Coordinates of C-alpha atoms in Angstrom, one line a residue:
X151 CA 9.9 -7.0 -11.4
X152 CA 11.2 -6.2 -7.8
X153 CA 9.7 -4.3 -5.1
X154 CA 12.1 -1.5 -5.6
X155 CA 11.6 -1.1 -9.5
X156 CA 8.9 1.2 -10.3
X157 CA 5.8 0.1 -11.8
X158 CA 5.0 2.7 -14.3
X159 CA 2.1 3.8 -16.6
X160 CA 4.1 6.6 -18.6
X161 CA 7.7 6.2 -20.4
X162 CA 10.4 8.1 -18.7
X163 CA 10.6 11.8 -19.4
X164 CA 12.8 14.9 -18.3
X165 CA 11.3 16.5 -15.6
X166 CA 12.4 18.7 -12.7
X167 CA 10.3 17.7 -9.9
X168 CA 8.0 14.7 -8.6
X169 CA 5.6 14.3 -5.6
X170 CA 5.8 11.1 -3.7
X171 CA 2.7 10.2 -1.6
X172 CA 2.8 7.4 1.1
X173 CA -0.9 5.7 0.8
X174 CA -2.4 4.6 4.1
X175 CA -3.4 7.3 6.6
X176 CA -1.7 9.9 4.1
X177 CA -3.9 9.9 0.9
X178 CA -6.1 7.7 2.0
X179 CA -7.7 7.7 5.5
X180 CA -7.5 3.9 6.3
X181 CA -5.3 0.9 6.4
X182 CA -6.4 -0.5 3.0
X183 CA -4.8 -3.6 3.2
X184 CA -6.7 -4.5 6.6
X185 CA -10.0 -3.2 4.8
X186 CA -9.2 -5.2 2.1
X187 CA -8.4 -8.4 3.9
X188 CA -11.7 -8.1 5.7
X189 CA -13.6 -8.0 2.5
X190 CA -11.6 -10.8 0.9
X191 CA -12.6 -13.0 4.0
X192 CA -16.2 -12.2 3.9
X193 CA -16.5 -12.6 0.0
X194 CA -14.9 -16.0 0.4
X195 CA -17.6 -16.7 3.1
X196 CA -15.0 -17.2 6.1
X197 CA -16.5 -16.8 9.5
X198 CA -16.0 -13.2 10.8
X199 CA -13.3 -14.6 13.6
X200 CA -10.5 -15.3 10.9
X201 CA -10.3 -11.7 10.2
X202 CA -10.1 -10.8 13.9
X203 CA -8.0 -13.5 14.8
X204 CA -5.7 -12.4 12.0
X205 CA -5.8 -9.0 12.6
X206 CA -4.9 -9.2 16.3
X207 CA -2.0 -11.7 15.4
X208 CA -0.7 -8.9 13.2
X209 CA -1.3 -6.3 16.0
X210 CA 0.6 -8.7 18.7
X211 CA 3.3 -8.7 16.6
X212 CA 3.8 -4.8 16.2
X213 CA 3.1 -4.4 20.0
X214 CA 6.0 -7.1 20.9
X215 CA 8.2 -4.6 18.8
X216 CA 8.5 -6.9 15.5
X217 CA 9.6 -4.4 12.7
X218 CA 6.9 -3.3 10.6
X219 CA 8.9 -5.0 7.6
X220 CA 8.4 -8.3 9.3
X221 CA 4.6 -7.9 10.2
X222 CA 3.9 -6.8 6.2
X223 CA 5.8 -9.9 5.1
X224 CA 3.4 -11.9 7.6
X225 CA 0.4 -10.1 6.2
X226 CA 1.2 -11.3 2.8
X227 CA 1.6 -14.8 3.8
X228 CA -2.0 -14.7 4.1
X229 CA -2.2 -14.7 0.5
X230 CA -0.6 -18.0 -0.2
X231 CA -2.6 -20.3 -2.6
X232 CA -4.9 -17.6 -3.9
X233 CA -5.4 -16.9 -7.5
X234 CA -3.8 -13.4 -8.6
X235 CA -6.6 -12.9 -10.9
X236 CA -9.0 -13.3 -8.6
X237 CA -7.8 -11.0 -6.2
X238 CA -7.1 -8.5 -8.7
X239 CA -10.7 -8.7 -9.6
X240 CA -11.9 -8.6 -5.9
X241 CA -9.8 -5.6 -5.2
X242 CA -11.4 -3.5 -8.1
X243 CA -14.8 -4.5 -6.5
X244 CA -13.5 -3.4 -3.0
X245 CA -12.3 -0.2 -4.3
X246 CA -15.6 0.7 -5.6
X247 CA -17.4 -0.2 -2.7
X248 CA -14.9 2.4 -0.8
X249 CA -15.4 5.1 -3.1
X250 CA -19.5 4.3 -2.7
X251 CA -19.3 4.5 0.9
X252 CA -17.3 8.0 0.9
X253 CA -14.7 9.1 3.2
X254 CA -11.8 7.3 1.6
X255 CA -9.5 10.1 0.6
X256 CA -7.7 12.8 3.2
X257 CA -9.1 15.7 1.2
X258 CA -6.3 18.3 2.0
X259 CA -3.8 15.6 0.8
X260 CA -5.8 14.8 -2.2
X261 CA -6.2 18.4 -3.3
X262 CA -2.2 18.6 -3.0
X263 CA -1.9 15.5 -5.3
X264 CA -3.9 17.4 -8.0
X265 CA -2.3 20.5 -7.4
X266 CA 1.2 18.7 -8.4
X267 CA -0.3 17.1 -11.1
X268 CA -1.7 20.3 -12.4
X269 CA 1.7 21.9 -12.0
X270 CA 3.2 19.2 -14.0
X271 CA 5.1 17.2 -11.4
X272 CA 5.0 13.3 -11.7
X273 CA 2.8 11.8 -8.9
X274 CA 4.0 8.6 -7.3
X275 CA 2.5 6.6 -4.9
X276 CA 4.9 4.9 -2.7
X277 CA 3.4 2.0 -0.4
X278 CA 3.8 -0.9 1.5
X279 CA 0.7 -2.2 -0.3
X280 CA 0.6 -4.2 -3.5
X281 CA -0.3 -3.6 -7.0
X282 CA -3.7 -5.2 -6.9
X283 CA -4.8 -2.7 -4.4
X284 CA -3.1 0.2 -5.5
X285 CA -4.0 0.0 -9.4
X286 CA -7.6 1.3 -9.1
X287 CA -6.2 3.9 -6.9
X288 CA -3.8 5.0 -9.2
X289 CA -6.2 5.4 -12.2
X290 CA -8.6 7.2 -10.0
X291 CA -6.6 9.8 -8.7
X292 CA -4.4 10.3 -12.1
X293 CA -0.9 9.3 -10.4
X294 CA 1.8 8.5 -13.0
X295 CA 3.8 5.6 -11.0
X296 CA 3.5 3.3 -7.9
X297 CA 6.4 2.0 -6.0
X298 CA 5.3 -0.6 -3.8
X299 CA 5.5 -4.1 -2.3
X300 CA 5.8 -7.0 -5.0
X301 CA 4.2 -10.3 -3.6
X302 CA 5.6 -13.1 -5.4
X303 CA 3.5 -15.4 -7.7
X304 CA 3.9 -18.7 -9.4
X305 CA 3.8 -18.2 -13.2
X306 CA 2.1 -21.4 -13.6
X307 CA -0.6 -21.8 -11.2
X308 CA -1.1 -18.0 -11.2
X309 CA -1.2 -18.1 -7.6
X310 CA 0.4 -16.1 -4.7
X311 CA 3.4 -18.0 -3.1
X312 CA 2.9 -16.0 0.2
X313 CA 6.4 -14.6 -0.2
X314 CA 7.8 -11.4 -1.5
X315 CA 9.8 -11.4 -4.5
X316 CA 13.2 -12.8 -4.4
X317 CA 15.2 -9.7 -5.2
X318 CA 15.2 -7.7 -2.9
X319 CA 12.5 -9.7 -0.7
X320 CA 11.8 -6.6 1.0
X321 CA 8.4 -4.6 1.7
X322 CA 8.2 -1.2 0.6
X323 CA 8.5 0.2 4.1
X324 CA 10.9 2.4 5.9
X325 CA 14.4 2.9 4.3
X326 CA 12.9 1.2 1.4
X327 CA 10.9 3.7 0.3
X328 CA 13.7 6.1 0.2
X329 CA 15.9 3.8 -1.9
X330 CA 13.2 3.1 -4.3
X331 CA 12.7 6.9 -4.9
X332 CA 16.3 7.7 -5.2
X333 CA 16.3 4.8 -7.9
X334 CA 13.2 6.5 -9.5
X335 CA 14.9 9.7 -9.7
X336 CA 17.7 8.4 -11.3
X337 CA 15.7 6.5 -13.8
X338 CA 13.3 9.1 -14.5
X339 CA 15.7 12.2 -14.5
X340 CA 13.9 13.7 -11.5
X341 CA 15.4 16.3 -9.7
X342 CA 14.6 15.1 -5.9
X343 CA 15.6 18.6 -4.4
X344 CA 12.8 20.1 -6.5
X345 CA 10.5 17.2 -5.2
X346 CA 8.0 16.8 -2.2
X347 CA 7.1 13.7 -0.4
X348 CA 4.1 13.1 2.1
X349 CA 4.0 10.6 4.8
X350 CA 2.2 10.0 8.3
X351 CA 4.4 7.7 10.2
X352 CA 7.8 7.9 11.6
X353 CA 8.7 4.9 9.2
X354 CA 8.1 7.5 6.3
X355 CA 10.8 9.8 7.5
X356 CA 13.6 8.6 5.3
X357 CA 11.1 9.3 2.6
X358 CA 10.4 12.7 3.6
X359 CA 14.2 13.5 4.1
X360 CA 15.0 12.1 0.3
X361 CA 13.1 14.9 -1.1
X362 CA 13.6 18.7 -1.0
X363 CA 10.5 19.3 0.8
X364 CA 8.7 17.0 3.3
X365 CA 4.9 17.0 4.6
X366 CA 3.7 15.3 7.6
X367 CA 0.3 14.2 7.5
X368 CA -1.6 13.5 10.8
X369 CA -0.4 13.7 14.3
X370 CA 2.5 10.8 14.7
X371 CA 4.3 12.4 17.5
X372 CA 8.1 11.2 16.4
X373 CA 7.5 12.4 12.8
X374 CA 6.3 15.7 13.8
X375 CA 9.3 16.2 16.1
X376 CA 11.5 15.1 13.3
X377 CA 9.6 17.4 10.9
X378 CA 9.8 20.5 13.1
X379 CA 13.5 20.0 13.4
X380 CA 14.0 19.8 9.4
X381 CA 11.4 22.4 8.7
X382 CA 9.0 20.6 6.8
X383 CA 5.4 21.2 6.5
X384 CA 1.9 19.9 7.9
X385 CA -1.1 18.8 7.0
X386 CA -4.0 17.3 9.1
X387 CA -5.0 13.8 9.4
X388 CA -8.4 12.8 8.8
X389 CA -10.6 10.1 10.5
X390 CA -11.1 6.8 9.4
X391 CA -14.4 6.0 7.1
X392 CA -17.2 3.8 8.7
X393 CA -17.0 0.1 8.3
X394 CA -17.5 -1.2 5.2
X395 CA -20.3 -3.5 4.6
X396 CA -19.2 -6.9 3.5
X397 CA -19.7 -8.1 -0.3
X398 CA -22.2 -11.0 -0.9
X399 CA -20.7 -14.3 0.3
X400 CA -19.4 -16.7 -2.5
X401 CA -18.4 -20.1 -1.0
X402 CA -17.0 -21.3 -4.3
X403 CA -14.2 -18.7 -3.6
X404 CA -12.8 -20.8 -1.2
X405 CA -11.5 -22.9 -4.2
X406 CA -9.1 -20.5 -4.8
X407 CA -7.5 -20.0 -1.1
X408 CA -6.2 -22.3 1.4
X409 CA -8.6 -23.6 3.8
X410 CA -7.4 -21.9 6.9
X411 CA -5.5 -18.7 7.4
X412 CA -4.9 -19.4 10.7
X413 CA -1.0 -20.3 10.7
X414 CA 0.5 -19.0 7.4
X415 CA 4.0 -19.2 6.4
X416 CA 6.1 -16.3 6.8
X417 CA 9.3 -17.1 5.2

């Protein structure tokens, strides 16, 4: 299954509209990929500076003007050699910990999701994150489908390779979101003119423009400027939750991961 193919919990049906939600800083209040990475490294008994080092490296890529698609690929390179089943279990533990901490959701956006679902719209999560992190979220909020980045996994060792699936080998970011939404609409007979999309970053502009109604979440100045011109609606952002307490360290978990995250492969 490729990154632009819809992952679904239900069979296709005739619908008139759908609601497409970006996840990080739109439906949720934080960057889940990085909060999970910190949680994972702590669970693997890695020294705290490993996470700090990788976070700073990826931030430096962004500051240097590297495209978000490339930083997303660099992030998933950090999973090379990790067992897919272990990451899935750890992701569910992390999600439960986030729920227990509180502050995970942007409540106005979550309210809109529930309203769309109650009105009969399909609810679709569209995210640069990956299935292990998104599946617990999808189940919790009652979304119907997700369109996301697909890390490649070796079928024999059941470990991530550190690359994305070869077709199209593309993170679910920027125009890839809009392309995935159009494919989803064709497969599921969704009227995009009767649909709504929600996003928080200027890279979400193609996603919002692909539907009849766009909703800008938060205060990204570029996206807000585009939204004013396009006549989109606006919802407030929400503060990030407090830091998540680390899980108990399990040194044996390092057997499932590469010994050092310092120089992962990015291609």
